[in-house]
PDB file of C-alpha atoms in Angstrom:
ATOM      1  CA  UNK A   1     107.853  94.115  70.136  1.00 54.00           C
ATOM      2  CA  UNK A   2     105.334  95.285  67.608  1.00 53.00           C
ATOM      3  CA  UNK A   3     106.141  97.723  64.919  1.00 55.00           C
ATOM      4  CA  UNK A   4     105.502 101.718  65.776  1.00 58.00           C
ATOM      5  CA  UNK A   5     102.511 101.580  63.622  1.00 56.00           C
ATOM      6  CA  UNK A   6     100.816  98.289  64.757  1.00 63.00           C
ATOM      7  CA  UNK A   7      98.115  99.247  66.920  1.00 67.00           C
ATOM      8  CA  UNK A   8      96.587  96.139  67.143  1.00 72.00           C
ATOM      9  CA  UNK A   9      99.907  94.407  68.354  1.00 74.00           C
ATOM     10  CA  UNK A  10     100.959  97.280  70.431  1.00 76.00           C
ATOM     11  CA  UNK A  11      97.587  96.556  72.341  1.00 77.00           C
ATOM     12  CA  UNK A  12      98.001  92.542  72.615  1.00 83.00           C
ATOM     13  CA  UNK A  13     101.118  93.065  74.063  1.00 86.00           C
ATOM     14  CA  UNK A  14      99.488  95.482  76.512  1.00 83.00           C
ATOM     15  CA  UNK A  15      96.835  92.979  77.699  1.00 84.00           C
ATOM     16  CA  UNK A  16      99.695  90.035  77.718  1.00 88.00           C
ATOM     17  CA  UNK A  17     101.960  92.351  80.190  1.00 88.00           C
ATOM     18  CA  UNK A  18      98.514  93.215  82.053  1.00 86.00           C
ATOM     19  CA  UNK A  19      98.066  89.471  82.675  1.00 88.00           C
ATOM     20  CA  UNK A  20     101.860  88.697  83.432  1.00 91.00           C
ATOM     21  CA  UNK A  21     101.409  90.947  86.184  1.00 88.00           C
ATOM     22  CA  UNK A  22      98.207  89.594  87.359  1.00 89.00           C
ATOM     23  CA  UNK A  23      99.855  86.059  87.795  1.00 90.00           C
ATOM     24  CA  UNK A  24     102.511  87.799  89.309  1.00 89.00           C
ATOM     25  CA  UNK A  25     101.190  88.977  91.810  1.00 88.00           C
ATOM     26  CA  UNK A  26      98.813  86.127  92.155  1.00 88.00           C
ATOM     27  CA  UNK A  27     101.640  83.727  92.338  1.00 87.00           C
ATOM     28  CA  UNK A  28     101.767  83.412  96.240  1.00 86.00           C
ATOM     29  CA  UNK A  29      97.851  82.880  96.590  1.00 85.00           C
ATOM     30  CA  UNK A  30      96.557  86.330  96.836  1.00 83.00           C
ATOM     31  CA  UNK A  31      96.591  89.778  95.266  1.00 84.00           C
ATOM     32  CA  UNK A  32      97.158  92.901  98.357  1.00 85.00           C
ATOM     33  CA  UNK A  33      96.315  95.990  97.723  1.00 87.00           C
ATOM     34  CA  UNK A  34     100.059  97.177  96.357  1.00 86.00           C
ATOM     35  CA  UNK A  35     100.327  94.880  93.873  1.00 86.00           C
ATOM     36  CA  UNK A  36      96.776  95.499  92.609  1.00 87.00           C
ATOM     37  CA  UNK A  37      97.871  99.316  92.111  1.00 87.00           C
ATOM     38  CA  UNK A  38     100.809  99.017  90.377  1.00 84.00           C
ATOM     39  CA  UNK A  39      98.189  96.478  87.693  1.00 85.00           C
ATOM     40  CA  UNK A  40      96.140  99.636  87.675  1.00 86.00           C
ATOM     41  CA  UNK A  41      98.290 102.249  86.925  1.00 86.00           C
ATOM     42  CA  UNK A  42     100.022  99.595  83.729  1.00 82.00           C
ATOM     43  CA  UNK A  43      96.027  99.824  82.663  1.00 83.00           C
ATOM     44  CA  UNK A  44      95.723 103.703  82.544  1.00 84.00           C
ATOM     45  CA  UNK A  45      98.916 104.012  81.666  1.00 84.00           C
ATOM     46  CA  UNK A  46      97.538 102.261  77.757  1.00 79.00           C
ATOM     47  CA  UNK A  47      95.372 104.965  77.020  1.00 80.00           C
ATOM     48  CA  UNK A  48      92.553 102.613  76.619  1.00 78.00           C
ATOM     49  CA  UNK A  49      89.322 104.199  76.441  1.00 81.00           C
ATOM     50  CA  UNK A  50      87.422 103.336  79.887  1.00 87.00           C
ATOM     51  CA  UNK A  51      85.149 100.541  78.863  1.00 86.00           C
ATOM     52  CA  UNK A  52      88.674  98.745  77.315  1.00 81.00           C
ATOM     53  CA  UNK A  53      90.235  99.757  80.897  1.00 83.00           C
ATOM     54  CA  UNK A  54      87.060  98.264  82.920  1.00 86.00           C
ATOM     55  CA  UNK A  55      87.548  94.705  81.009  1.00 82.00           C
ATOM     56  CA  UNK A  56      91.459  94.709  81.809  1.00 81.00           C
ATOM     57  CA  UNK A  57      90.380  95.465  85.545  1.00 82.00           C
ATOM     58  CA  UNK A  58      87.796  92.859  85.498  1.00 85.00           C
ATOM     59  CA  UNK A  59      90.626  90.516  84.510  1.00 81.00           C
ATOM     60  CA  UNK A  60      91.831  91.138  88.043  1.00 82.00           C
ATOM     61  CA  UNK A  61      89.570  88.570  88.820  1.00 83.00           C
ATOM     62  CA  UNK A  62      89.890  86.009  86.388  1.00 82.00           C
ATOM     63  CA  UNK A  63      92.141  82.744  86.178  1.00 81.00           C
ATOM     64  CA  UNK A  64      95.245  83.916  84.292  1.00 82.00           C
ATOM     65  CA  UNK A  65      96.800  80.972  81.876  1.00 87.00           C
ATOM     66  CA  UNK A  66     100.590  81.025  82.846  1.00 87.00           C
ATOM     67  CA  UNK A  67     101.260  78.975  79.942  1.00 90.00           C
ATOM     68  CA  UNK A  68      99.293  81.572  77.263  1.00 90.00           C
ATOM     69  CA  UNK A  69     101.930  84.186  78.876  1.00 91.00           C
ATOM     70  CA  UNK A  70     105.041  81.968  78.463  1.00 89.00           C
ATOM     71  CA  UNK A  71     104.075  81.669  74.768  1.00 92.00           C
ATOM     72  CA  UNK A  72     103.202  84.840  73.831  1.00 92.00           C
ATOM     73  CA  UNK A  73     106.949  85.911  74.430  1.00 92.00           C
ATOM     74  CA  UNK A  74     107.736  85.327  70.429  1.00 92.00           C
ATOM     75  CA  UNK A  75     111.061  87.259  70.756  1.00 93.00           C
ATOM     76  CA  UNK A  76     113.839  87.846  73.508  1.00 94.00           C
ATOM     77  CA  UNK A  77     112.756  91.708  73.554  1.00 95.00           C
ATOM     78  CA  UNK A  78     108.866  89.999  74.459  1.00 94.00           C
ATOM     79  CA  UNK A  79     110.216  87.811  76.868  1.00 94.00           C
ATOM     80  CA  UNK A  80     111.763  90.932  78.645  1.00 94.00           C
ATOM     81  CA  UNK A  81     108.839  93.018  78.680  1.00 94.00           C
ATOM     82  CA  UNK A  82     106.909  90.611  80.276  1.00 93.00           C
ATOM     83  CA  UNK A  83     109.811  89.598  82.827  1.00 93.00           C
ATOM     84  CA  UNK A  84     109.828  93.292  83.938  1.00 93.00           C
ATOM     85  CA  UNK A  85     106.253  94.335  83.673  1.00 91.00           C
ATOM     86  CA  UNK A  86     105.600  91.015  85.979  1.00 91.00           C
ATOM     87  CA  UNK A  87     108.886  92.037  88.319  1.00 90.00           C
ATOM     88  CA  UNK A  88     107.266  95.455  88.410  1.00 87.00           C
ATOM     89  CA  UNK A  89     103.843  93.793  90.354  1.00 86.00           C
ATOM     90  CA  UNK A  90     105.205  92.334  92.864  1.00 87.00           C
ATOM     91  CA  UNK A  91     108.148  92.766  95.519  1.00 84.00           C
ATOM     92  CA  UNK A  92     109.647  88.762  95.574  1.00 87.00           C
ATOM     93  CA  UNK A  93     108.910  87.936  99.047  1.00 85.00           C
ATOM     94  CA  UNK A  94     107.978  84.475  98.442  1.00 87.00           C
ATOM     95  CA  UNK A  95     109.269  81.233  96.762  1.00 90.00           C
ATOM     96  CA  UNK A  96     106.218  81.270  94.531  1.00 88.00           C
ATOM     97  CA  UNK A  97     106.365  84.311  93.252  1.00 87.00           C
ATOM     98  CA  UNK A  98     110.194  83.595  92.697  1.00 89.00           C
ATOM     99  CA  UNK A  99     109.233  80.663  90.543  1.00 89.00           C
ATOM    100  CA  UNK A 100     107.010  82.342  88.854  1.00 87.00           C
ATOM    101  CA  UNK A 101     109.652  84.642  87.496  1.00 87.00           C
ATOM    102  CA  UNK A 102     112.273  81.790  87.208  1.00 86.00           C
ATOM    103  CA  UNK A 103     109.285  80.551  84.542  1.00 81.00           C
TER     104      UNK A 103
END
């Protein structure tokens, strides 16, 4: 987790949990309307000015690099933010979206 005074890393690790819960929810082939809330409220919930909010939306629709996520997590407390923030998209209904999280 970055330092209190890092902005720069505070935000990084905003976008990474962002996209952890984008391929979440993405994990069993589509994105309903539930999951693509809770995304939305983890966007306004960064304080991001709206433009910054806009381009973390329009990564709604992008390809999302499940490997890029995996090695972001550079410490156990990383690793657990992005567990939860992705467990926090989805309800695990499916086998894919279980081994997503299993990942």
């Amino acid at each position: 987790m970055p330092p209190e005074g890092d902005t720069a890393g505070r935000e990084t690790l905003g976008l990474t949990l962002v996209r952890a819960m984008i391929a979440a929810a993405r994990a069993d082939g589509r994105l309903d309307a539930q999951e693509s809330q809770a995304i939305i409220q983890r966007i306004e919930s960064l304080g991001l000015d709206p433009e910054s909010q806009a381009l973390l939306v329009e990564e709604m629709g992008r390809p999302v690099d499940v490997d890029e996520i995996v090695d972001s997590a550079t410490s156990p407390e990383v690793a657990a933010e992005i567990y939860i923030a992705s467990l926090l998209a989805i309800d695990v209904d499916t086998a894919a979206e279980e081994s997503y999280l299993n990942m």
